[in-house]
Tab-separated table of C-alpha atoms and ligand atoms in Angstrom:
chain	number	residue	atom	x	y	z
N	292	MET	CA	115.676	88.676	73.624
N	293	LYS	CA	113.485	89.392	76.357
N	294	VAL	CA	113.764	88.597	80.269
N	295	LEU	CA	110.416	87.836	82.027
N	296	VAL	CA	110.918	88.590	86.153
N	297	LEU	CA	108.974	86.516	88.260
N	298	ASN	CA	108.465	87.618	92.546
N	299	SER	CA	106.353	84.995	94.292
N	300	GLY	CA	104.714	85.464	97.127
N	301	SER	CA	101.861	83.267	99.677
N	302	SER	CA	99.699	84.050	97.709
N	303	SER	CA	100.924	86.631	94.720
N	304	ILE	CA	102.748	86.597	92.143
N	305	LYS	CA	104.478	90.083	90.648
N	306	TYR	CA	106.112	90.116	87.052
N	307	GLN	CA	108.246	92.131	85.332
N	308	LEU	CA	109.450	92.039	80.856
N	309	PHE	CA	111.902	93.130	80.379
N	310	GLU	CA	114.278	93.940	76.317
N	311	THR	CA	117.327	92.865	76.634
N	312	HIS	CA	118.150	95.385	74.354
N	313	ASP	CA	117.590	98.758	75.884
N	314	TRP	CA	116.361	97.137	79.661
N	315	ALA	CA	112.910	98.464	79.144
N	316	VAL	CA	110.435	96.991	80.617
N	317	ARG	CA	107.632	96.220	78.411
N	318	ALA	CA	105.502	94.837	80.485
N	319	HIS	CA	104.673	94.467	83.764
N	320	GLY	CA	101.683	93.327	85.971
N	321	ALA	CA	100.636	90.849	89.422
N	322	VAL	CA	98.429	87.883	90.744
N	323	ALA	CA	97.080	88.678	94.238
N	324	ARG	CA	95.151	86.926	95.793
N	325	ILE	CA	96.134	83.310	94.932
N	326	GLY	CA	93.832	81.036	95.636
N	327	GLU	CA	91.176	82.757	97.556
N	328	ALA	CA	87.276	82.903	95.573
N	329	LEU	CA	87.860	85.861	93.468
N	330	SER	CA	91.434	86.571	92.825
N	331	GLU	CA	93.141	89.979	90.767
N	332	PHE	CA	95.377	89.781	87.835
N	333	LYS	CA	97.060	93.762	86.741
N	334	GLU	CA	98.076	94.182	83.806
N	335	SER	CA	99.914	96.714	82.153
N	336	TRP	CA	101.777	96.907	78.731
N	337	VAL	CA	103.206	98.714	75.840
N	338	ASP	CA	101.098	97.444	72.432
N	339	ALA	CA	102.376	97.399	68.631
N	340	ASP	CA	101.949	101.021	68.505
N	341	GLY	CA	103.872	102.093	71.807
N	342	THR	CA	101.156	103.376	73.369
N	343	ARG	CA	100.427	102.146	76.993
N	344	GLN	CA	97.936	99.465	77.911
N	345	THR	CA	96.232	98.422	81.113
N	346	GLN	CA	93.474	95.639	82.328
N	347	HIS	CA	93.168	94.978	85.734
N	348	VAL	CA	89.961	91.606	86.099
N	349	GLU	CA	89.480	89.470	89.095
N	350	ARG	CA	88.392	85.577	88.363
N	351	ALA	CA	89.489	82.641	90.303
N	352	ILE	CA	93.202	81.822	89.764
N	353	PRO	CA	93.693	78.654	92.320
N	354	SER	CA	97.585	78.389	92.202
N	355	HIS	CA	100.822	79.811	91.790
N	356	ARG	CA	100.846	77.319	88.267
N	357	ALA	CA	97.195	79.032	86.841
N	358	GLY	CA	99.065	82.846	88.101
N	359	ILE	CA	102.257	81.902	85.696
N	360	ASP	CA	99.913	79.805	83.478
N	361	HIS	CA	97.492	83.713	82.938
N	362	ILE	CA	99.931	86.187	82.711
N	363	ILE	CA	101.899	84.001	80.062
N	364	ALA	CA	98.917	83.765	78.349
N	365	SER	CA	97.680	87.200	78.217
N	366	LEU	CA	101.989	88.670	77.357
N	367	ARG	CA	100.719	86.553	74.399
N	368	THR	CA	97.186	87.601	73.643
N	369	ASN	CA	98.502	91.373	73.710
N	370	ARG	CA	101.085	91.229	71.438
N	371	VAL	CA	103.807	91.425	74.243
N	372	ILE	CA	105.185	87.955	73.332
N	373	GLY	CA	104.600	86.124	69.839
N	374	ASP	CA	106.936	82.760	70.815
N	375	ILE	CA	108.191	81.177	74.083
N	376	SER	CA	111.410	80.979	72.476
N	377	GLU	CA	112.258	85.069	72.443
N	378	LEU	CA	112.265	84.683	76.620
N	379	ALA	CA	116.040	84.478	77.056
N	380	ALA	CA	115.008	83.433	81.225
N	381	ILE	CA	113.223	83.879	83.493
N	382	GLY	CA	114.921	85.808	86.619
N	383	HIS	CA	113.013	84.670	90.322
N	384	ARG	CA	113.731	86.624	93.678
N	385	VAL	CA	114.121	84.171	95.851
N	386	VAL	CA	114.838	85.132	98.766
N	387	HIS	CA	116.926	83.054	101.668
N	388	GLY	CA	120.244	81.277	99.602
N	389	GLY	CA	121.798	80.245	102.893
N	390	GLU	CA	125.996	79.841	102.435
N	391	HIS	CA	125.581	77.660	99.139
N	392	PHE	CA	124.117	80.342	96.578
N	393	LYS	CA	126.768	83.469	95.962
N	394	SER	CA	125.886	84.381	92.781
N	395	PRO	CA	122.827	83.846	89.895
N	396	THR	CA	121.856	79.891	89.415
N	397	ILE	CA	120.754	78.517	86.408
N	398	VAL	CA	118.127	76.065	88.308
N	399	ASP	CA	118.114	72.408	88.002
N	400	GLU	CA	117.426	70.296	90.379
N	401	ALA	CA	120.167	69.892	92.587
N	402	VAL	CA	119.311	73.803	92.784
N	403	VAL	CA	115.881	73.367	93.679
N	404	ALA	CA	117.127	70.545	96.538
N	405	ALA	CA	119.277	73.472	97.489
N	406	ILE	CA	117.047	76.054	97.944
N	407	ARG	CA	114.740	73.561	99.743
N	408	ALA	CA	117.269	72.713	101.909
N	409	VAL	CA	117.812	76.123	103.168
N	410	THR	CA	113.764	76.374	103.453
N	411	PRO	CA	114.254	76.865	106.964
N	412	LEU	CA	116.025	79.737	107.686
N	413	ALA	CA	113.064	80.915	105.683
N	414	PRO	CA	110.009	79.951	105.672
N	415	LEU	CA	107.991	82.282	105.003
N	416	HIS	CA	109.436	83.182	101.586
N	417	ASN	CA	111.532	80.102	100.042
N	418	PRO	CA	108.664	77.499	99.218
N	419	ALA	CA	106.044	80.076	97.143
N	420	ASN	CA	110.038	81.424	95.923
N	421	LEU	CA	110.617	77.971	95.002
N	422	GLU	CA	106.674	77.050	94.034
N	423	GLY	CA	107.160	79.659	90.956
N	424	ILE	CA	110.626	78.343	89.671
N	425	GLU	CA	109.257	74.635	89.918
N	426	VAL	CA	105.671	76.061	88.035
N	427	THR	CA	107.970	77.676	84.721
N	428	ARG	CA	110.938	74.425	85.106
N	429	ARG	CA	107.460	72.134	84.809
N	430	LEU	CA	105.560	74.595	81.937
N	431	PHE	CA	108.424	76.360	79.790
N	432	PRO	CA	111.608	74.015	80.198
N	433	GLN	CA	113.722	75.229	77.411
N	434	VAL	CA	114.203	78.516	79.225
N	435	PRO	CA	116.076	79.031	81.576
N	436	SER	CA	114.539	79.395	85.234
N	437	VAL	CA	117.826	81.263	87.017
N	438	ALA	CA	117.420	82.267	90.638
N	439	VAL	CA	118.667	85.514	92.144
N	440	PHE	CA	118.820	85.802	95.523
N	441	ASP	CA	118.082	88.692	98.226
N	442	THR	CA	121.059	86.855	100.397
N	443	ALA	CA	123.918	86.236	97.657
N	444	PHE	CA	125.390	90.018	97.165
N	445	HIS	CA	126.289	89.342	101.109
N	446	GLN	CA	128.695	86.381	100.420
N	447	THR	CA	131.072	88.234	100.574
N	448	MET	CA	130.898	89.069	104.915
N	449	PRO	CA	133.827	88.709	106.889
N	450	ARG	CA	133.629	86.252	110.005
N	451	THR	CA	134.143	88.831	112.117
N	452	ALA	CA	130.949	89.945	110.307
N	453	TYR	CA	128.661	87.584	109.656
N	454	ARG	CA	129.828	85.297	112.500
N	455	TYR	CA	127.141	85.877	116.339
N	456	ALA	CA	129.060	85.736	119.431
N	457	LEU	CA	126.619	82.131	120.493
N	458	PRO	CA	128.414	78.717	121.370
N	459	GLU	CA	129.958	77.687	117.966
N	460	TRP	CA	128.323	74.403	117.634
N	461	LEU	CA	125.006	76.787	116.477
N	462	TYR	CA	127.144	77.977	113.348
N	463	LEU	CA	128.512	74.477	112.597
N	464	GLU	CA	125.790	72.405	113.425
N	465	HIS	CA	122.831	74.850	111.878
N	466	ARG	CA	124.948	77.003	110.179
N	467	ILE	CA	123.409	80.069	112.604
N	468	ARG	CA	124.980	83.426	111.397
N	469	ARG	CA	124.786	86.818	109.937
N	470	TYR	CA	123.593	86.271	106.465
N	471	GLY	CA	121.686	89.663	104.849
N	472	PHE	CA	118.659	90.537	102.984
N	473	HIS	CA	117.685	93.157	100.302
N	474	GLY	CA	120.577	92.277	98.616
N	475	THR	CA	119.924	92.806	95.256
N	476	SER	CA	118.732	96.513	95.680
N	477	HIS	CA	122.229	96.894	97.600
N	478	HIS	CA	124.087	96.295	95.007
N	479	TYR	CA	122.247	97.751	92.363
N	480	VAL	CA	122.571	101.368	93.457
N	481	ALA	CA	125.349	100.737	94.598
N	482	LYS	CA	125.959	100.283	90.934
N	483	ARG	CA	124.348	103.536	90.205
N	484	ALA	CA	126.581	104.959	93.020
N	485	ALA	CA	129.920	103.944	91.654
N	486	ALA	CA	128.611	106.057	87.999
N	487	MET	CA	126.929	108.677	89.588
N	488	LEU	CA	130.721	108.844	91.304
N	489	GLY	CA	132.788	108.292	88.000
N	490	LYS	CA	134.804	105.262	89.294
N	491	PRO	CA	134.527	101.846	89.251
N	492	LEU	CA	132.465	99.670	92.317
N	493	GLU	CA	135.479	98.617	93.148
N	494	ASP	CA	136.838	101.805	94.111
N	495	CYS	CA	133.281	102.457	95.765
N	496	HIS	CA	133.676	102.176	99.470
N	497	LEU	CA	129.587	102.717	99.693
N	498	ILE	CA	126.707	103.012	103.145
N	499	THR	CA	123.854	102.556	101.265
N	500	LEU	CA	120.957	102.486	103.850
N	501	HIS	CA	117.667	100.822	101.654
N	502	LEU	CA	114.762	102.000	103.909
N	503	GLY	CA	111.344	100.079	102.686
N	504	ASN	CA	108.278	98.496	104.745
N	505	GLY	CA	111.880	95.967	105.549
N	506	ALA	CA	114.609	98.467	105.578
N	507	SER	CA	118.335	97.466	105.796
N	508	ALA	CA	122.341	99.437	105.975
N	509	THR	CA	125.031	97.911	104.153
N	510	ALA	CA	128.703	98.590	104.125
N	511	ILE	CA	130.538	98.198	101.370
N	512	ARG	CA	134.031	97.934	100.742
N	513	ASP	CA	135.921	98.468	98.097
N	514	GLY	CA	132.584	97.286	95.439
N	515	ASN	CA	132.009	94.486	98.023
N	516	SER	CA	129.474	93.883	100.753
N	517	VAL	CA	131.110	93.680	103.927
N	518	ASP	CA	128.704	94.737	106.848
N	519	THR	CA	124.325	94.227	106.821
N	520	SER	CA	122.182	94.751	108.902
N	521	MET	CA	120.104	92.330	108.416
N	522	GLY	CA	120.878	88.769	110.462
N	523	LEU	CA	119.597	84.974	110.059
N	524	THR	CA	116.662	86.637	109.439
N	525	PRO	CA	114.906	89.881	108.276
N	526	LEU	CA	113.980	91.489	111.509
N	527	GLU	CA	117.212	92.534	113.199
N	528	GLY	CA	118.665	95.858	112.407
N	529	LEU	CA	116.788	99.115	111.293
N	530	VAL	CA	112.904	99.882	112.513
N	531	MET	CA	111.273	99.084	109.890
N	532	GLY	CA	107.394	99.235	109.186
N	533	THR	CA	105.807	96.713	111.166
N	534	ARG	CA	109.657	94.559	112.492
N	535	SER	CA	111.034	95.853	115.878
N	536	GLY	CA	114.912	95.544	114.019
N	537	ASP	CA	117.762	95.676	117.645
N	538	LEU	CA	116.771	94.771	121.180
N	539	ASP	CA	117.657	92.688	124.451
N	540	PRO	CA	117.495	89.133	123.277
N	541	ALA	CA	116.713	89.124	127.478
N	542	ILE	CA	113.508	91.206	126.468
N	543	LEU	CA	112.364	87.460	124.449
N	544	PHE	CA	112.459	85.297	127.672
N	545	TYR	CA	111.226	87.836	129.877
N	546	LEU	CA	108.063	88.003	127.311
N	547	ALA	CA	107.732	83.942	128.269
N	548	LYS	CA	108.603	84.392	131.122
N	549	ASN	CA	106.138	87.537	132.891
N	550	LEU	CA	103.896	87.896	130.439
N	551	GLY	CA	102.952	84.426	129.686
N	552	LEU	CA	103.144	84.057	125.835
N	553	GLU	CA	103.658	82.061	123.778
N	554	MET	CA	107.175	81.995	121.167
N	555	THR	CA	104.334	82.066	118.189
N	556	ALA	CA	102.815	84.924	119.959
N	557	ILE	CA	105.519	86.678	120.078
N	558	GLU	CA	107.431	86.170	116.900
N	559	ASP	CA	104.140	87.994	115.185
N	560	LEU	CA	104.531	90.376	118.419
N	561	LEU	CA	108.217	91.733	116.500
N	562	ASN	CA	107.355	90.811	112.712
N	563	ARG	CA	104.177	92.629	112.521
N	564	GLN	CA	103.379	94.459	115.942
N	565	SER	CA	106.406	96.172	116.903
N	566	GLY	CA	108.097	99.053	114.569
N	567	LEU	CA	106.926	101.611	112.890
N	568	LEU	CA	103.347	100.527	114.245
N	569	GLY	CA	104.352	99.476	117.249
N	570	ILE	CA	105.661	102.763	118.550
N	571	CYS	CA	102.795	105.379	116.259
N	572	GLY	CA	100.176	102.377	114.874
N	573	VAL	CA	100.976	103.246	111.776
N	574	ASN	CA	103.201	102.133	109.734
N	575	ASP	CA	102.287	104.207	106.880
N	576	MET	CA	105.567	106.799	106.575
N	577	ARG	CA	104.455	109.262	104.990
N	578	GLU	CA	100.930	109.713	107.820
N	579	ILE	CA	103.012	109.379	109.822
N	580	ASP	CA	104.861	113.090	108.642
N	581	ARG	CA	101.049	114.343	108.455
N	582	MET	CA	100.793	112.914	112.375
N	583	ALA	CA	103.992	114.596	113.780
N	584	GLU	CA	103.856	117.399	111.383
N	585	ASP	CA	99.928	118.020	113.493
N	586	GLY	CA	101.884	117.732	116.977
N	587	ASP	CA	101.613	113.997	117.016
N	588	ASP	CA	104.082	112.847	119.881
N	589	ARG	CA	104.451	109.280	118.645
N	590	ALA	CA	104.983	109.804	115.328
N	591	GLU	CA	107.490	112.856	116.234
N	592	LEU	CA	109.234	109.069	117.992
N	593	ALA	CA	108.228	107.135	115.461
N	594	ILE	CA	110.843	109.005	112.965
N	595	GLY	CA	112.835	110.048	116.500
N	596	ILE	CA	114.235	106.388	116.821
N	597	THR	CA	114.175	105.149	113.063
N	598	ALA	CA	116.922	108.118	111.471
N	599	HIS	CA	118.521	107.653	115.470
N	600	ARG	CA	118.857	103.832	114.371
N	601	ILE	CA	119.853	104.926	111.018
N	602	LYS	CA	122.767	107.512	112.369
N	603	LYS	CA	124.369	104.622	115.229
N	604	TYR	CA	124.703	103.025	111.811
N	605	ILE	CA	126.087	104.948	109.965
N	606	GLY	CA	128.670	106.198	112.583
N	607	ALA	CA	129.148	102.167	113.281
N	608	TYR	CA	129.638	101.267	109.265
N	609	TYR	CA	131.925	104.497	108.669
N	610	ALA	CA	133.538	103.249	111.758
N	611	GLU	CA	134.056	99.996	109.951
N	612	LEU	CA	134.794	101.438	106.088
N	613	GLY	CA	137.266	103.738	107.321
N	614	ARG	CA	136.318	105.387	104.373
N	615	LEU	CA	133.548	106.491	102.788
N	616	ASP	CA	132.845	107.803	99.945
N	617	ALA	CA	128.941	108.297	100.311
N	618	ILE	CA	125.805	107.265	101.767
N	619	VAL	CA	122.744	106.117	99.641
N	620	PHE	CA	119.313	106.061	100.737
N	621	THR	CA	116.750	104.395	98.882
N	622	GLY	CA	113.585	102.155	99.570
N	623	GLY	CA	110.129	103.908	99.698
N	624	ILE	CA	110.729	106.083	102.594
N	625	GLY	CA	115.272	106.588	101.615
N	626	GLU	CA	113.624	108.117	98.726
N	627	ASN	CA	111.068	109.999	99.272
N	628	SER	CA	111.060	111.445	103.205
N	629	MET	CA	113.397	114.082	103.366
N	630	GLU	CA	112.166	113.808	106.727
N	631	ILE	CA	114.133	110.591	107.180
N	632	ARG	CA	117.438	111.823	105.506
N	633	CYS	CA	117.864	114.943	107.535
N	634	ARG	CA	117.691	113.318	111.200
N	635	ALA	CA	119.446	110.582	110.548
N	636	CYS	CA	122.762	113.481	108.754
N	637	GLU	CA	121.856	115.913	111.384
N	638	GLY	CA	124.947	116.675	113.178
N	639	LEU	CA	127.374	114.496	111.347
N	640	GLU	CA	129.180	117.802	109.803
N	641	THR	CA	132.529	116.854	111.483
N	642	LEU	CA	132.695	113.111	109.572
N	643	GLY	CA	132.537	114.948	106.751
N	644	ILE	CA	128.973	114.604	105.899
N	645	LYS	CA	126.846	117.546	104.808
N	646	ILE	CA	123.648	117.707	103.653
N	647	ASP	CA	122.272	120.826	100.592
N	648	ASP	CA	118.691	121.227	103.006
N	649	ARG	CA	117.538	122.547	99.308
N	650	SER	CA	118.315	119.531	96.824
N	651	ASN	CA	117.481	117.736	100.277
N	652	PHE	CA	113.621	119.156	99.710
N	653	CYS	CA	113.142	116.074	96.517
N	654	GLY	CA	109.729	119.200	95.643
N	655	GLU	CA	108.570	116.606	92.310
N	656	HIS	CA	112.116	115.969	91.330
N	657	ARG	CA	111.894	112.166	91.678
N	658	GLY	CA	115.297	110.735	90.044
N	659	GLU	CA	119.064	110.027	90.646
N	660	ARG	CA	120.628	113.006	92.692
N	661	CYS	CA	122.671	114.025	94.826
N	662	ILE	CA	121.782	116.075	98.168
N	663	SER	CA	124.901	116.990	99.941
N	664	THR	CA	126.564	120.442	99.990
N	665	PRO	CA	130.081	120.794	97.721
N	666	GLU	CA	131.920	121.031	100.583
N	667	SER	CA	130.610	117.701	101.668
N	668	GLN	CA	133.379	115.252	102.153
N	669	VAL	CA	131.441	112.565	101.202
N	670	ARG	CA	128.362	112.298	99.073
N	671	VAL	CA	125.396	112.125	100.318
N	672	LEU	CA	123.049	110.412	97.169
N	673	VAL	CA	119.615	109.017	96.845
N	674	ILE	CA	118.676	106.947	93.971
N	675	PRO	CA	115.440	104.929	93.585
N	676	THR	CA	116.103	101.559	94.058
N	677	ASN	CA	114.693	98.911	91.148
N	678	GLU	CA	115.312	95.006	91.997
N	679	GLU	CA	113.699	93.768	89.306
N	680	LEU	CA	115.796	94.812	86.752
N	681	GLU	CA	119.358	94.067	88.535
N	682	ILE	CA	117.548	89.726	88.320
N	683	ALA	CA	117.155	90.853	84.710
N	684	GLN	CA	120.279	91.815	84.262
N	685	GLN	CA	121.880	88.339	86.506
N	686	ALA	CA	119.345	86.599	85.155
N	687	PHE	CA	120.705	87.553	82.170
N	688	ASP	CA	124.171	87.415	82.511
N	689	ALA	CA	124.201	84.561	83.935
N	690	THR	CA	123.208	82.332	80.860
N	691	VAL	CA	124.866	83.992	78.199
N	692	GLY	CA	127.938	82.767	81.047
N	693	VAL	CA	127.026	79.670	80.915
N	694	ALA	CA	126.245	79.764	76.156
N	695	ARG	CA	129.513	81.536	76.445
N	696	ALA	CA	131.505	78.357	78.104
N	697	THR	CA	129.691	75.756	76.154
N	698	GLN	CA	130.883	77.507	72.627
B	893	LIG	P1	108.751	97.420	100.063
B	893	LIG	O1	109.404	97.576	101.206
B	893	LIG	O2	106.829	96.764	100.973
B	893	LIG	O3	109.063	97.970	98.680
B	893	LIG	P2	108.507	100.408	100.038
B	893	LIG	O4	109.872	100.465	99.130
B	893	LIG	O5	107.364	100.833	98.759
B	893	LIG	O6	108.133	99.490	100.355
B	893	LIG	O7	108.160	101.325	100.355
B	893	LIG	C1	107.173	101.325	101.570
B	893	LIG	C2	107.557	102.610	102.477
B	893	LIG	O8	108.170	104.188	101.904
B	893	LIG	C3	105.966	103.522	103.203
B	893	LIG	O9	106.763	103.321	104.749
B	893	LIG	C4	105.606	104.760	102.935
B	893	LIG	O10	104.503	105.481	103.287
B	893	LIG	C5	106.948	105.044	102.782
B	893	LIG	N1	106.476	106.437	100.910
B	893	LIG	C6	106.050	106.349	100.189
B	893	LIG	N2	106.348	107.275	99.620
B	893	LIG	C7	106.666	108.313	100.678
B	893	LIG	C8	106.470	110.037	100.548
B	893	LIG	N3	106.625	110.162	99.674
B	893	LIG	N4	107.330	110.410	102.271
B	893	LIG	C9	107.170	109.178	102.903
B	893	LIG	N5	106.707	107.812	103.082
B	893	LIG	C10	106.581	107.750	101.481
């Protein structure tokens, strides 16, 4: 059997097709610029002889329905799937599940309505995710569509961690609380970390750091998320590519009152013009590393603020957890930037955290690895994330679970 994973954005659909017997990727690709005059379709697949093939076409793809049609037609033409009945499930990434969804869920009408109900909490993401779900349910009603939520892993947080110090009615009537995101990634790397530590996830105390364009830290006690840095939206917490992360909320009033900025302008400023981009004019960490090496002071500051913020969260979450087995770095920056890893853990030797410089210098080694010294009480791990695989396996497990329950 196979599982198709779809990540539907506002103008794009990314996909991966997995074999369930060994979880190998048979095909992956993306439709981009949906609705524009010329959309882009990229695909890579393994043919019957085991040879990897690629294609890249530009043509009009007016809607998500047309995009998904195109993906399935191409998978069939390239003989990656014969019949649609080979699909055990279609896993959909859904950004916000609110408080309603604590695990992967097979989608029916009630689930669609519940996802729609939390759309005000993720107005940019949930409508596009829903669009993908509705299309696959219409086109392939015989294949279970499974929603896998970015927020679900964090639903184990205690209320002391998820409630803000705001008037109670804002929570009771409007569900304003911390939800957290990147849950699929934090969960995936936590499971891999447990395997590397050689103990069950249920016994692990971890701090997982997902550092990509978006970035978040999670405290994991006995395998469960007990705190995370993103909040009601993905704007809170660490310094990100273009998002500010934590700041004094009074800055918003200041911008409105003294600079006369409208709310939409402030939203844009904090989401798209801040973070690394705001500090040094560039949001690509590779470029920032190069600039800093060439002596650019703003690039140096961007790295410094980013690492400082990560270190603050490590300290806070260590205190929350009391005991720590490992810190895990993942995401494009976490997996690749030895500078950020080094600076975030610098000076933490008294907490039992000591990075080995040679292991931290990744060279050609890009896989899962331990970068702490043998004496370091807390292991520091680098684990490439694989959100698509996690979605595929969770979607498959959800359908197998239902099949078992109905036997
Ligand atoms: P997204 O959140 O969009 O999935 P990624 O996880 O791909 O993002 O991370 C993107 C970030 O990772 C960018 O800032 C990019 O510069 C950074 N990155 C990727 N490769 C490297 C590298 N070799 N060294 C430093 N940073 C890197």
